[in-house]
Coordinates of C-alpha atoms in Angstrom, one line a residue:
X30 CA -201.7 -170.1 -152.7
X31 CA -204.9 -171.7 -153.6
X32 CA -205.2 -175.0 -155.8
X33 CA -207.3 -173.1 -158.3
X34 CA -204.5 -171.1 -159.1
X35 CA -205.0 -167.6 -157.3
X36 CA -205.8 -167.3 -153.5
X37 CA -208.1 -167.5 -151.2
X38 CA -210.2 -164.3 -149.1
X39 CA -208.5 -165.0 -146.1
X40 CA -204.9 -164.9 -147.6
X41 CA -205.7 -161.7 -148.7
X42 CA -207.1 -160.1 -146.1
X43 CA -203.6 -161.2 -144.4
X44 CA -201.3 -159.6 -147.2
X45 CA -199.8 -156.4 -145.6
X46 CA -202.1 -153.7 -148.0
X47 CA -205.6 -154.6 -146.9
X48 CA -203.7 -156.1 -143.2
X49 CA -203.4 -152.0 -142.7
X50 CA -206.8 -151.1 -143.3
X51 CA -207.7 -152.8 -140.1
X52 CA -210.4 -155.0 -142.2
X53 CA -213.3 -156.9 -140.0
X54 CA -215.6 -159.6 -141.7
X55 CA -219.2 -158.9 -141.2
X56 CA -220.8 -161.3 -143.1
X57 CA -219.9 -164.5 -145.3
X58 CA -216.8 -165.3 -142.5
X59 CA -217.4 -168.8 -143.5
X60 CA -216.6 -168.6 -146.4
X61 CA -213.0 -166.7 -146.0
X62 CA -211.8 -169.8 -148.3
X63 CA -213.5 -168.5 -152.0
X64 CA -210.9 -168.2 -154.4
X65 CA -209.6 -164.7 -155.3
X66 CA -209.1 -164.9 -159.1
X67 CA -208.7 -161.3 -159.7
X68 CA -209.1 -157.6 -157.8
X69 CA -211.6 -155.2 -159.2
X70 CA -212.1 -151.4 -157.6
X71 CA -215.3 -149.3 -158.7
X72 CA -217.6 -147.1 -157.4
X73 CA -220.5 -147.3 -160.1
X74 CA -223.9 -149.1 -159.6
X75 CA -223.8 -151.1 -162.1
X76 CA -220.3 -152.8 -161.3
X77 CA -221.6 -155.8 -161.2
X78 CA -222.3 -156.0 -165.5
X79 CA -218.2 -155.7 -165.6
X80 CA -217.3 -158.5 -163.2
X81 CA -216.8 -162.6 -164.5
X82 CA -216.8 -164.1 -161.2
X83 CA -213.9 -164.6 -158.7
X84 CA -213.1 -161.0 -158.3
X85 CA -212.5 -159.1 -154.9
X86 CA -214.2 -155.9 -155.2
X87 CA -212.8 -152.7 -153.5
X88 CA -215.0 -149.7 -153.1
X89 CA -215.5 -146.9 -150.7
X90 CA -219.8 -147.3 -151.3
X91 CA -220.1 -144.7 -154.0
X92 CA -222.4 -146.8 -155.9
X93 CA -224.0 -148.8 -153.4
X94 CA -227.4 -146.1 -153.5
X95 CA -228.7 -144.9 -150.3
X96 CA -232.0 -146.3 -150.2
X97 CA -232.4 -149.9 -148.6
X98 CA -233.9 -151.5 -151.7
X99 CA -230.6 -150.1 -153.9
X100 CA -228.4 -151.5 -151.7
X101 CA -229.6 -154.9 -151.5
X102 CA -230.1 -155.0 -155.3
X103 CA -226.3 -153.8 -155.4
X104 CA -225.3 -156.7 -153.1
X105 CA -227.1 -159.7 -154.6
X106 CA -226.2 -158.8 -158.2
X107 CA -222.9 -159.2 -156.6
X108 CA -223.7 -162.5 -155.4
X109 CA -225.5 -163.5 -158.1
X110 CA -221.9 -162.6 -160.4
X111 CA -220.3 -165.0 -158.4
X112 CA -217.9 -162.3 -156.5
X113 CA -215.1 -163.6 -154.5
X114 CA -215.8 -160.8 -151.2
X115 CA -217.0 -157.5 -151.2
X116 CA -214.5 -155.4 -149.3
X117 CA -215.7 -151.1 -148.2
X118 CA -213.8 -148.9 -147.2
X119 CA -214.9 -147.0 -144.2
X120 CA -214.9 -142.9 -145.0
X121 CA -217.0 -140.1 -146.4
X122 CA -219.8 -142.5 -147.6
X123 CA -219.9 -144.4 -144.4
X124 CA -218.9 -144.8 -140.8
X125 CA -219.9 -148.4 -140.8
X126 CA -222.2 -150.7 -142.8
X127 CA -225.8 -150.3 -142.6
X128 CA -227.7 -153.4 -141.7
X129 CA -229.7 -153.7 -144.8
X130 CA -226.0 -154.2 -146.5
X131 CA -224.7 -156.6 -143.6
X132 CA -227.7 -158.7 -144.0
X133 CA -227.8 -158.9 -147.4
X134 CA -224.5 -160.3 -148.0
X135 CA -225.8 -162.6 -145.1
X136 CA -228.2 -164.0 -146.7
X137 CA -226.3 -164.1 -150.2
X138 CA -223.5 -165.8 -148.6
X139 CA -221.5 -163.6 -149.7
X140 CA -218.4 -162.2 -147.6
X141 CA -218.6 -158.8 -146.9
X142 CA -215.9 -157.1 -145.4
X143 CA -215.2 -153.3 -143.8
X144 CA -211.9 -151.3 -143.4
X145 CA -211.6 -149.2 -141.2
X146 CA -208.3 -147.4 -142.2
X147 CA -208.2 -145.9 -145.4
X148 CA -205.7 -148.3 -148.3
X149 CA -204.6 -147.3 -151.5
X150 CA -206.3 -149.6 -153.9
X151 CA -203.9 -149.4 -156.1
X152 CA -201.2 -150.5 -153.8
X153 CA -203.8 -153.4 -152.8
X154 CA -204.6 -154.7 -156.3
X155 CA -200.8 -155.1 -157.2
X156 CA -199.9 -157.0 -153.9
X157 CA -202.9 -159.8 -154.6
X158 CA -202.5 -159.8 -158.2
X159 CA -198.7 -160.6 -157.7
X160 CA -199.6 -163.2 -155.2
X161 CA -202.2 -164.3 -157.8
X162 CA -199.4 -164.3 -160.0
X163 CA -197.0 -166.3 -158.2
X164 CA -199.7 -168.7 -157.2
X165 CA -200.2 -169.3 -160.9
X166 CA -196.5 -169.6 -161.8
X167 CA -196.1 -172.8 -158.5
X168 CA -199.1 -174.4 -159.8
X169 CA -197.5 -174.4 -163.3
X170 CA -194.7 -175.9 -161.9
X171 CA -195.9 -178.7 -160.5
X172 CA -198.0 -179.8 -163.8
X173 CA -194.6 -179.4 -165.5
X174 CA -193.1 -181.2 -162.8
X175 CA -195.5 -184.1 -163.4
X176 CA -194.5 -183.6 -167.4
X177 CA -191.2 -184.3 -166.0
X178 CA -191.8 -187.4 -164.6
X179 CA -194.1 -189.0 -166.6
X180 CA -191.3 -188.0 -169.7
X181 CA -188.4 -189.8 -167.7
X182 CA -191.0 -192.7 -166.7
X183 CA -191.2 -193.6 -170.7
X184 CA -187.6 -193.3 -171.0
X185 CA -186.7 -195.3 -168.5
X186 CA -189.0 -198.0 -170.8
X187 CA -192.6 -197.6 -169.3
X188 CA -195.8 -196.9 -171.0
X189 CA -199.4 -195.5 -170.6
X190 CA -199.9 -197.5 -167.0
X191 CA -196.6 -195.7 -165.7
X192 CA -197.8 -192.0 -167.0
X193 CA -201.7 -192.6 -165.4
X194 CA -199.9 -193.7 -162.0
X195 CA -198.0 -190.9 -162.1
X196 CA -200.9 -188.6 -162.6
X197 CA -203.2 -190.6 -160.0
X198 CA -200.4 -190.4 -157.5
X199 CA -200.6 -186.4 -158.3
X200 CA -204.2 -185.7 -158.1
X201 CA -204.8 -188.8 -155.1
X202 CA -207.5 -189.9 -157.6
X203 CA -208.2 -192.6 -159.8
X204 CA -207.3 -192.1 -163.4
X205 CA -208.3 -193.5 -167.0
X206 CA -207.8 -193.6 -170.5
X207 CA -210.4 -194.4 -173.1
X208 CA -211.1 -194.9 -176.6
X209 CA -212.8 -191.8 -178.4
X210 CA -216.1 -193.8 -178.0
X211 CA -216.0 -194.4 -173.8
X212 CA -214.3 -197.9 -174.4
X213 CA -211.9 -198.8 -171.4
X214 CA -208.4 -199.0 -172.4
X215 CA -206.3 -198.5 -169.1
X216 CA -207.0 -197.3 -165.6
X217 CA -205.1 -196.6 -162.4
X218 CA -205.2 -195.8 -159.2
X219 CA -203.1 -195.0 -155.9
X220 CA -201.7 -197.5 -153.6
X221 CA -204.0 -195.7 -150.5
X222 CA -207.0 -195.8 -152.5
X223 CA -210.1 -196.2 -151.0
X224 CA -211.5 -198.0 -154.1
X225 CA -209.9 -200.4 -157.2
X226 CA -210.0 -197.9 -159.7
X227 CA -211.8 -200.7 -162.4
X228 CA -214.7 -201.4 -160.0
X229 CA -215.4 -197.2 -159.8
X230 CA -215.3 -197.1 -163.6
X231 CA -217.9 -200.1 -163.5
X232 CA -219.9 -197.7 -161.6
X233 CA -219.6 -194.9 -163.5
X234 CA -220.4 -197.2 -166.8
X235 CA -223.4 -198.2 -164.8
X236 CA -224.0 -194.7 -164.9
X237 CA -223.4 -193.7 -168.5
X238 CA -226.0 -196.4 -169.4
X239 CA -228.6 -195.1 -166.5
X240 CA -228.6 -191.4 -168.1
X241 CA -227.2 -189.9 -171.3
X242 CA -225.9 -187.0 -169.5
X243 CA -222.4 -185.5 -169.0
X244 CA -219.3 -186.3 -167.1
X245 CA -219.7 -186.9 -163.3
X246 CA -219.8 -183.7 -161.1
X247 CA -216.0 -182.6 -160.5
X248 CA -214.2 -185.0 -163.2
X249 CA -212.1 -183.8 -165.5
X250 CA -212.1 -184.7 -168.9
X251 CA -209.2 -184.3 -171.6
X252 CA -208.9 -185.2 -175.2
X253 CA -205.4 -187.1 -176.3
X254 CA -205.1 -185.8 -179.5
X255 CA -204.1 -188.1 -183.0
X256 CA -204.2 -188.4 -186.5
X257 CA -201.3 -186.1 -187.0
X258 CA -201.2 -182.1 -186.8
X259 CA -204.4 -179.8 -187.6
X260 CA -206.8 -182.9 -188.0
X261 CA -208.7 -182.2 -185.1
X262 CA -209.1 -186.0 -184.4
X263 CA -209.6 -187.5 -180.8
X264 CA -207.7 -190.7 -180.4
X265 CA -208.4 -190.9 -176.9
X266 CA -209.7 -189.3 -174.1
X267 CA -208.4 -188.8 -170.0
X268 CA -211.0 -189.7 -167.6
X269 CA -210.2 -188.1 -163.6
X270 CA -212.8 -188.8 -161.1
X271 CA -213.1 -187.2 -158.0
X272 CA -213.7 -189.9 -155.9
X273 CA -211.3 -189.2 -152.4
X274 CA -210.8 -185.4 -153.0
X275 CA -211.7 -182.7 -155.4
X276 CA -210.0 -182.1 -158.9
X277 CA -208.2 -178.4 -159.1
X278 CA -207.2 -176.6 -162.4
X279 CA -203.4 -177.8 -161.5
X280 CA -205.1 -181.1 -161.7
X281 CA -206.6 -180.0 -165.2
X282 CA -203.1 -178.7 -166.5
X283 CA -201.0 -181.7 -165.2
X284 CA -203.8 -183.9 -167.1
X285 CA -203.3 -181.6 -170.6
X286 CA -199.6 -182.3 -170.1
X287 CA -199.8 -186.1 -169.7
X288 CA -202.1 -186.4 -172.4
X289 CA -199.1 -184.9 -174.9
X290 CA -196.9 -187.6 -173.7
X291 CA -199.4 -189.8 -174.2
X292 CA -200.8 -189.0 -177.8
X293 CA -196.8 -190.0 -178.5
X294 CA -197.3 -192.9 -176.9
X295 CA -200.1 -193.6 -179.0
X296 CA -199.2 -192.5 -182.2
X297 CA -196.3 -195.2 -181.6
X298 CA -198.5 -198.0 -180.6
X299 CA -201.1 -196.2 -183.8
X300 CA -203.6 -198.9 -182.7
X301 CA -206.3 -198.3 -180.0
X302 CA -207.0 -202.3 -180.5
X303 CA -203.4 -202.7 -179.4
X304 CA -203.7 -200.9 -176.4
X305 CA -206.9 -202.7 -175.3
X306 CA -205.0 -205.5 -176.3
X307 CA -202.0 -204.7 -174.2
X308 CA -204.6 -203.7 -171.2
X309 CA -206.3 -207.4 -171.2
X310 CA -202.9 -208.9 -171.5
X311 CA -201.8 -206.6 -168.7
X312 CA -205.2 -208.2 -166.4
X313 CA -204.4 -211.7 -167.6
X314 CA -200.7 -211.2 -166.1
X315 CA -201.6 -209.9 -162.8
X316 CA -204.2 -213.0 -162.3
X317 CA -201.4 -215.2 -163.4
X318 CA -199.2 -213.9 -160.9
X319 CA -201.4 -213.7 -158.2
X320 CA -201.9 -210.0 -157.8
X321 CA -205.5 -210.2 -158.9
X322 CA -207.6 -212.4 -156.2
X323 CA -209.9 -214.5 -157.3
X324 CA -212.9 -212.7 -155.3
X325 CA -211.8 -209.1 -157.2
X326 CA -211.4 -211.1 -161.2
X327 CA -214.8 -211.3 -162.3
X328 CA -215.6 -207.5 -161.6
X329 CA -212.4 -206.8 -163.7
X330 CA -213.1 -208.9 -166.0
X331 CA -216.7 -207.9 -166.9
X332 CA -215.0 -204.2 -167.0
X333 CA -212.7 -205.6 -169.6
X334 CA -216.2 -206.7 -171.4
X335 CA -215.9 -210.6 -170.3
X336 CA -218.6 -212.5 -169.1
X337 CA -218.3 -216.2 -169.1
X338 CA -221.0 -217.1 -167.3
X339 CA -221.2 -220.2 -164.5
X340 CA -218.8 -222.6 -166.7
X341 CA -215.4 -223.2 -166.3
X342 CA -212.8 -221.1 -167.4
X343 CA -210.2 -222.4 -169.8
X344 CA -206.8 -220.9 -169.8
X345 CA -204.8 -220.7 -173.4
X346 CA -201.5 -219.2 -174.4
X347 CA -199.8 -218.7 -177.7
X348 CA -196.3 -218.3 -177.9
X349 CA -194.6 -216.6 -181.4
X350 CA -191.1 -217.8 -181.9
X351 CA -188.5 -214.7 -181.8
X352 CA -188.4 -214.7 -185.2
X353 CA -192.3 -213.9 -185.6
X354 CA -193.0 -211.8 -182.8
X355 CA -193.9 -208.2 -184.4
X356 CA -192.7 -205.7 -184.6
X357 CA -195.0 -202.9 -183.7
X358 CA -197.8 -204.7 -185.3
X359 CA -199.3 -205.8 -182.5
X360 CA -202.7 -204.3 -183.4
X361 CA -203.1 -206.1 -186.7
X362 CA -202.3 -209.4 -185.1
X363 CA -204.6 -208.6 -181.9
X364 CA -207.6 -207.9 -184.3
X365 CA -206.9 -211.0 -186.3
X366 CA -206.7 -213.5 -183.8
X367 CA -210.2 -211.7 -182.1
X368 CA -212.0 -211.5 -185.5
X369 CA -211.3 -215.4 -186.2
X370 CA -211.9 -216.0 -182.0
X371 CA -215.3 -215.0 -183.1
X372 CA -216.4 -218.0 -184.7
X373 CA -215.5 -220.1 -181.9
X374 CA -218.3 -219.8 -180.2
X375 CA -217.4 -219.1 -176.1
X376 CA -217.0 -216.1 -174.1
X377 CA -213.4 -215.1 -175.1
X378 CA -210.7 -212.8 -173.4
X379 CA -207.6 -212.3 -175.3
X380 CA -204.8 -209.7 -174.1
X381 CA -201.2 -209.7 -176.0
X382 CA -197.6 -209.3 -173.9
X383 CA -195.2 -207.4 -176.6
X384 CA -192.2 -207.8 -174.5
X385 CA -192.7 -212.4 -173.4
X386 CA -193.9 -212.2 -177.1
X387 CA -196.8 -214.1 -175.9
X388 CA -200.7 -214.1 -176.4
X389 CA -202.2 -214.6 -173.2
X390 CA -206.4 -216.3 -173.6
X391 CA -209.3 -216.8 -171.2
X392 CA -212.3 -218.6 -172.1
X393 CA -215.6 -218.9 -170.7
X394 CA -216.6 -222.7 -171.1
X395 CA -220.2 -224.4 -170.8
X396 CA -218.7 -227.6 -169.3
X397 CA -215.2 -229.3 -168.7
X398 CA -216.6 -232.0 -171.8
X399 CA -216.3 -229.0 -174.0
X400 CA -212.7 -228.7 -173.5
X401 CA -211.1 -230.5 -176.3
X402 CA -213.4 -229.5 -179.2
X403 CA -212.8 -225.7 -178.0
X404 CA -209.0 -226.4 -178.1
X405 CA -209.4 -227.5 -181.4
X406 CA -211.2 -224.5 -182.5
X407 CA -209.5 -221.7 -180.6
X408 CA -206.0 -223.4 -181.9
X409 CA -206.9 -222.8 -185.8
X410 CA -207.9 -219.6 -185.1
X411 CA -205.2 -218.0 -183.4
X412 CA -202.8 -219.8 -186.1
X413 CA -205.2 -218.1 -188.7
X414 CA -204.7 -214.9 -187.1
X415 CA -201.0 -215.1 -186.9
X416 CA -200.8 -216.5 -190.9
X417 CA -203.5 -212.9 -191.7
X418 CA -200.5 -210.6 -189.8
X419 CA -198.6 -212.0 -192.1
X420 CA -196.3 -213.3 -189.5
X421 CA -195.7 -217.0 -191.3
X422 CA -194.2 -215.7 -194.1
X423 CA -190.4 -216.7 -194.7
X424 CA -190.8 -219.8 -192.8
X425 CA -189.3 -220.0 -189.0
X426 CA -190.7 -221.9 -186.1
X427 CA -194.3 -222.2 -185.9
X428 CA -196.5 -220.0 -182.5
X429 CA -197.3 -222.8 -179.8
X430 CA -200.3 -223.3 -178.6
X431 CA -200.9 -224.6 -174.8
X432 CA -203.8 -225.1 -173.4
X433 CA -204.3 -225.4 -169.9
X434 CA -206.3 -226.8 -167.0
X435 CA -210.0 -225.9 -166.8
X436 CA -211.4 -224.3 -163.6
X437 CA -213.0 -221.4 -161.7
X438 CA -211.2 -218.5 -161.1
X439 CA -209.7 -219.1 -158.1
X440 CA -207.9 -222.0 -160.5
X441 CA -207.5 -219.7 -163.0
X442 CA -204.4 -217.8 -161.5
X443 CA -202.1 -220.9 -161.3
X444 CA -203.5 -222.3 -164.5
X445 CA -202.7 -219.1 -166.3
X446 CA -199.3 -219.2 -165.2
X447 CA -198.9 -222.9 -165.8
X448 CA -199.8 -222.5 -169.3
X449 CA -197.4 -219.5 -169.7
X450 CA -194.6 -221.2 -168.7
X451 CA -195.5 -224.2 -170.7
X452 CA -195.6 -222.3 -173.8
X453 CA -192.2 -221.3 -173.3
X454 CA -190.9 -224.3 -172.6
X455 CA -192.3 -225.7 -175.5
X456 CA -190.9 -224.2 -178.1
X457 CA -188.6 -226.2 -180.7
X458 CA -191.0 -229.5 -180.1
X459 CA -192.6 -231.0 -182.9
X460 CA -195.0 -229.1 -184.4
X461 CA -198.5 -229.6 -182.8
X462 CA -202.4 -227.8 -183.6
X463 CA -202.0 -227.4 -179.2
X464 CA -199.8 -229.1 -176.6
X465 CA -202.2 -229.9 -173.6
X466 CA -200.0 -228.4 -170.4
X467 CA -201.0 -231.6 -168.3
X468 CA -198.8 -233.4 -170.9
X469 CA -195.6 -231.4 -170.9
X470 CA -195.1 -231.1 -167.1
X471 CA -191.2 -233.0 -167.7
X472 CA -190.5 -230.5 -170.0
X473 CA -191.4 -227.2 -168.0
X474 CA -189.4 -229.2 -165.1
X475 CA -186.1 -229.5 -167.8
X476 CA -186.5 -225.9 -168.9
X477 CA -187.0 -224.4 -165.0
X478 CA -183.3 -226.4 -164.8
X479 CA -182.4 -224.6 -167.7
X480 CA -179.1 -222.7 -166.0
X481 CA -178.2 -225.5 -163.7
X482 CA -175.1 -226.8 -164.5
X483 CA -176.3 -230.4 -163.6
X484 CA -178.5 -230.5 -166.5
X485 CA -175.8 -230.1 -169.2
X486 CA -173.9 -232.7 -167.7
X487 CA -176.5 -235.2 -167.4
X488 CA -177.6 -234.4 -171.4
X489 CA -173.6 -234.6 -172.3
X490 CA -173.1 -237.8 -170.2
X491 CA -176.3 -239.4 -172.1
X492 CA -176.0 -238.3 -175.4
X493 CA -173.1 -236.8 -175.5
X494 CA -170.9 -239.4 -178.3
X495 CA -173.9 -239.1 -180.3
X496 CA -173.4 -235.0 -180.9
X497 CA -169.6 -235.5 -180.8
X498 CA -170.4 -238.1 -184.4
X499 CA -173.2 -236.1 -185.7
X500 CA -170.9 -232.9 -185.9
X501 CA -168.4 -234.9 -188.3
X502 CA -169.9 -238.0 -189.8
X503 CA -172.9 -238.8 -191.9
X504 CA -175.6 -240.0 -191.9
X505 CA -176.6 -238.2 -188.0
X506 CA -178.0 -240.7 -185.4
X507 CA -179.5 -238.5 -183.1
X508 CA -182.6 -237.9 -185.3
X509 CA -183.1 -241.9 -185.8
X510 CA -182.5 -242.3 -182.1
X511 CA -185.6 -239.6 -181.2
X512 CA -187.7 -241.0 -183.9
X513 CA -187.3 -244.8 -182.4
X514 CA -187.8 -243.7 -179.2
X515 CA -190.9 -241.6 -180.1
X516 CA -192.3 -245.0 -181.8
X517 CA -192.1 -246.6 -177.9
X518 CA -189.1 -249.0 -179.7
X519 CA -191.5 -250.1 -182.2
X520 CA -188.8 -250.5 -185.5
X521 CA -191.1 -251.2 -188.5
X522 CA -193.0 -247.9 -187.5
X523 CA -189.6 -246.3 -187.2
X524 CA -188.0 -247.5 -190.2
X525 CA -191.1 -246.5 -192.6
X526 CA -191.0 -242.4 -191.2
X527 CA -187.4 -242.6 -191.5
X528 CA -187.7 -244.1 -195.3
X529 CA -185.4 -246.9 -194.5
X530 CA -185.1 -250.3 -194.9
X531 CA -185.0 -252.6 -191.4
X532 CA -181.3 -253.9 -192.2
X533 CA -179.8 -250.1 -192.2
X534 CA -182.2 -249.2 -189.2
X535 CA -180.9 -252.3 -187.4
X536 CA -177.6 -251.1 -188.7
X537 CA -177.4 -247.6 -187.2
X538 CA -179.5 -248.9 -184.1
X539 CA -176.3 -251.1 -183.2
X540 CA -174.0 -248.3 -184.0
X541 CA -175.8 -245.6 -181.5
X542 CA -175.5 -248.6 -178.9
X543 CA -172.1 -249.0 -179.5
X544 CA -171.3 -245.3 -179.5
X545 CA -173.2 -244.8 -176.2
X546 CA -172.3 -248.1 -174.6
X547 CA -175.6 -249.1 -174.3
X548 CA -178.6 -251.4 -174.6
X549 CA -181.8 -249.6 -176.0
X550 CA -184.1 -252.2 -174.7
X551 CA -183.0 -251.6 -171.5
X552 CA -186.1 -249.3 -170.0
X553 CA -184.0 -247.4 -167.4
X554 CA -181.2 -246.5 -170.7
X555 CA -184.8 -245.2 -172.7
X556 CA -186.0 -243.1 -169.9
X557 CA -182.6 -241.7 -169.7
X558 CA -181.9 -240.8 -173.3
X559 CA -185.6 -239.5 -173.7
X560 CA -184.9 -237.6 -171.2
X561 CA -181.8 -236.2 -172.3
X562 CA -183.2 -236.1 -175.9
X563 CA -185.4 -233.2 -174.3
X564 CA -183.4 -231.6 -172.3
X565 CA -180.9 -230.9 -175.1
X566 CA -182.8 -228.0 -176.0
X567 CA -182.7 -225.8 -173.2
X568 CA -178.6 -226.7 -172.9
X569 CA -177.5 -225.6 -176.4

């Protein structure tokens, strides 16, 4: 069986029907591989007018002409048509070829064959065309067998990177999906690739710009289909480039099948923002976690349309509390936050992580003295974004904003995932415009403790009597104790956010010493309860 779905010259010149007409190759015998897409048998001159291309033609030389000049007109329309072989039946007509025929198909490249015992055609044309049958039927097989996988992939809880592996893995290609207008929204490859699949679709852009032509020779092309039934709408389109083997028409049919799956997947996610959204987030991740080096990043990164120029990089991430993180609305927050990035001024790469609920950011500085003020800015905007999703309303806690350490990209990696962790770690402190990571390094050390059992003891031994009297008597210390110890001890400054006079601060200072069996201006007690003070939130 061929991979274009029928079989090749030689396979049929093997099948038992034409094996007993003793066949010998005269001409074309290198090129025994042509695909046999169908079986034609005629004996009029003009046969060639009622062929499409791929046929193998049985005749017995009826309407090949005796004159030289007919038969070589007969044989290069043939090869003009696009024939698969020409196959003649030794007989009446002749006792072998004559050279002007032999040559001919020489020349045309065309395979030529003779038989020298008589076949019935008829018998002949049902063997190949039930091999061509069969051939068809395997090859639909497999496409549905990719269908298969690709279905239980997204079942199992993967998405559109899962489905294009799948597909790459099939065709031993690299494979993409793009907006309607050639944007970039996800791309794969296969683990023996001889080429990242983002730096050949670099190329190909490179291309595309270079000439306003078609695809590249031998891709494959499919439209993902949206906007509901009948509409005709593109909502995105399969790229598959032939780059370490040639595409077949199983290749073609496994890629129509994917691209059902995947107009579902899209018509769930109903933004192509969110996609690119979840693609750049998907980038951002893999630096973080080192499987992006630092020498491939800026090639992916300018496929992913960031340039940042010669600056440092500054690494931010945005947390939403559970309680905000959308629903399915990804998109609307993803173009938010980028349309009010856009006023800020830098080189900006923003990507979104549905499942950490997170908002992962890389920007392209000028210089590390820019730092702060681009903090400020990028900050307001992504809170600006998250209040235009709407995703502020009915109060909750506030996103987080860290910011992390600037550097190139080889800093990036570990400065992304500083940040990230950070972020999480962060959540349920005081409400901040950005929490510089540098800063919070005890409390991504408390939360990383999170599940020891040593932390909970240390936070009950510390402040333990305090949650024990705040659970059953009024008015609660432990919110005078963090505010005095977030003054440095400083009691007027304590006493005027908490609205009290000094004589009840004094009072209620005394009582959390007695309760704790402590002195507060002690500095080894203070370290310990601020300590505990922020630890308390990753133990309860």
């Amino acid at each position: 069986m061929d991979s274009q779905g029928g079989i090749t010259v030689q396979r049929a010149l093997e099948l038992p029907g034409l094996r007993s007409g003793l066949p010998e190759v005269v001409a074309g015998a290198d090129r025994l591989n042509r695909t046999v897409r169908w079986v034609h048998a005629g004996e009029v001159p003009n046969i060639a007018s009622l062929l499409k291309g791929g046929e193998l033609l049985l005749t017995t030389g009826l309407g090949l002409g005796t004159r030289p000049a007919e038969q070589r007109a007969f044989v290069r329309r043939l090869a003009d048509r696009g024939i698969a072989a020409l196959v003649v039946e030794l007989g009446p007509r002749f006792s072998r070829l004559p050279a002007t025929i032999v040559e001919t198909a020489r020349s045309a490249s065309l395979p030529l064959v003779q038989l020298h015992r008589e076949v019935p055609f008829v018998a002949v044309t049902e063997e190949i065309h039930t091999e061509i049958v069969n051939g068809h039927y395997a090859l639909l097989r497999q496409a549905e067998e990719v269908h298969r996988q690709c279905t239980e992939a997204l079942l199992g809880g993967g998405g559109v990177p899962q489905v294009l592996r799948i597909l790459a893995d099939f065709t031993a290609n690299p494979v993409f999906l793009e907006t309607a207008d050639g944007q970039l929204l996800y791309a794969a490859g296969t683990e023996s690739g001889p080429a990242d699949p983002l730096q050949v679709w670099d190329g190909l852009r490179g291309q595309r710009a270079a000439r306003e032509s078609g695809p590249p020779t031998g891709a494959v092309l499919v439209d993902v289909p949206g906007g509901g039934p009948g509409t005709g709408s593109v909502r995105a389109r399969l790229v598959l480039l032939a780059v370490s083997g040639p595409l077949s028409p199983v290749h073609r049919m496994a890629a129509e099948r994917a691209a059902g799956i995947l107009a579902v997947v899209l018509m769930q996610a109903r933004q192509e923002e969110e996609l690119a959204a979840r693609g750049r987030g998907d980038f951002l991740t893999d630096l973080a976690e080192g499987r992006i080096t630092p020498e491939d990043a800026p090639a992916q990164a300018r496929v992913l349309g960031f340039r940042p120029g010669d600056g440092p990089l500054l690494p931010v991430v945005m947390r939403l509390a559970s309680e905000l993180s959308p629903s399915g609305n990804w998109a609307l927050l993803a173009r938010a936050v980028l349309e009010e990035l856009s006023s800020v001024g830098v080189p900006v790469l923003l990507g979104v992580r549905p499942v950490e609920g997170r908002v992962p950011l890389l920007l392209g500085l000028r210089s590390e003295s820019e730092r702060t003020a681009v903090a400020d800015r990028v900050a307001a905007a992504l809170r600006a974004g998250v209040e235009r999703a709407g995703l502020e309303r009915g109060g909750g806690h506030p996103p987080v904003v860290v910011v992390g350490v600037a550097g190139g990209w080889a800093a990036a990696s570990a400065s992304l995932r500083h940040a990230g962790e950070t972020a999480t770690a962060a959540q349920g402190l005081s409400d901040r415009p950005w929490y510089d990571a540098r800063r919070l390094d005890i409390d991504l050390l408390l939360w990383r403790l999170r599940d020891h059992p040593d932390l909970a003891a240390f936070v009950d031994r510390a402040i333990g009597p305090l949650r024990d009297h705040d659970r059953t008597a009024r008015p609660p210390l432990l919110p005078t104790l963090e505010t005095y110890l977030a003054h440095a001890g400083r009691k007027a400054e304590t006493a005027r956010e908490l609205h009290l006079n000094r004589q009840t601060l004094y009072n209620r200072l005394a009582r959390i010493s007695e309760l704790l069996g402590t002195d507060l201006d002690d500095p080894q007690t203070v370290l310990a309860l601020s300590l505990a003070l922020r630890a308390r939130r990753h133990t309860t």
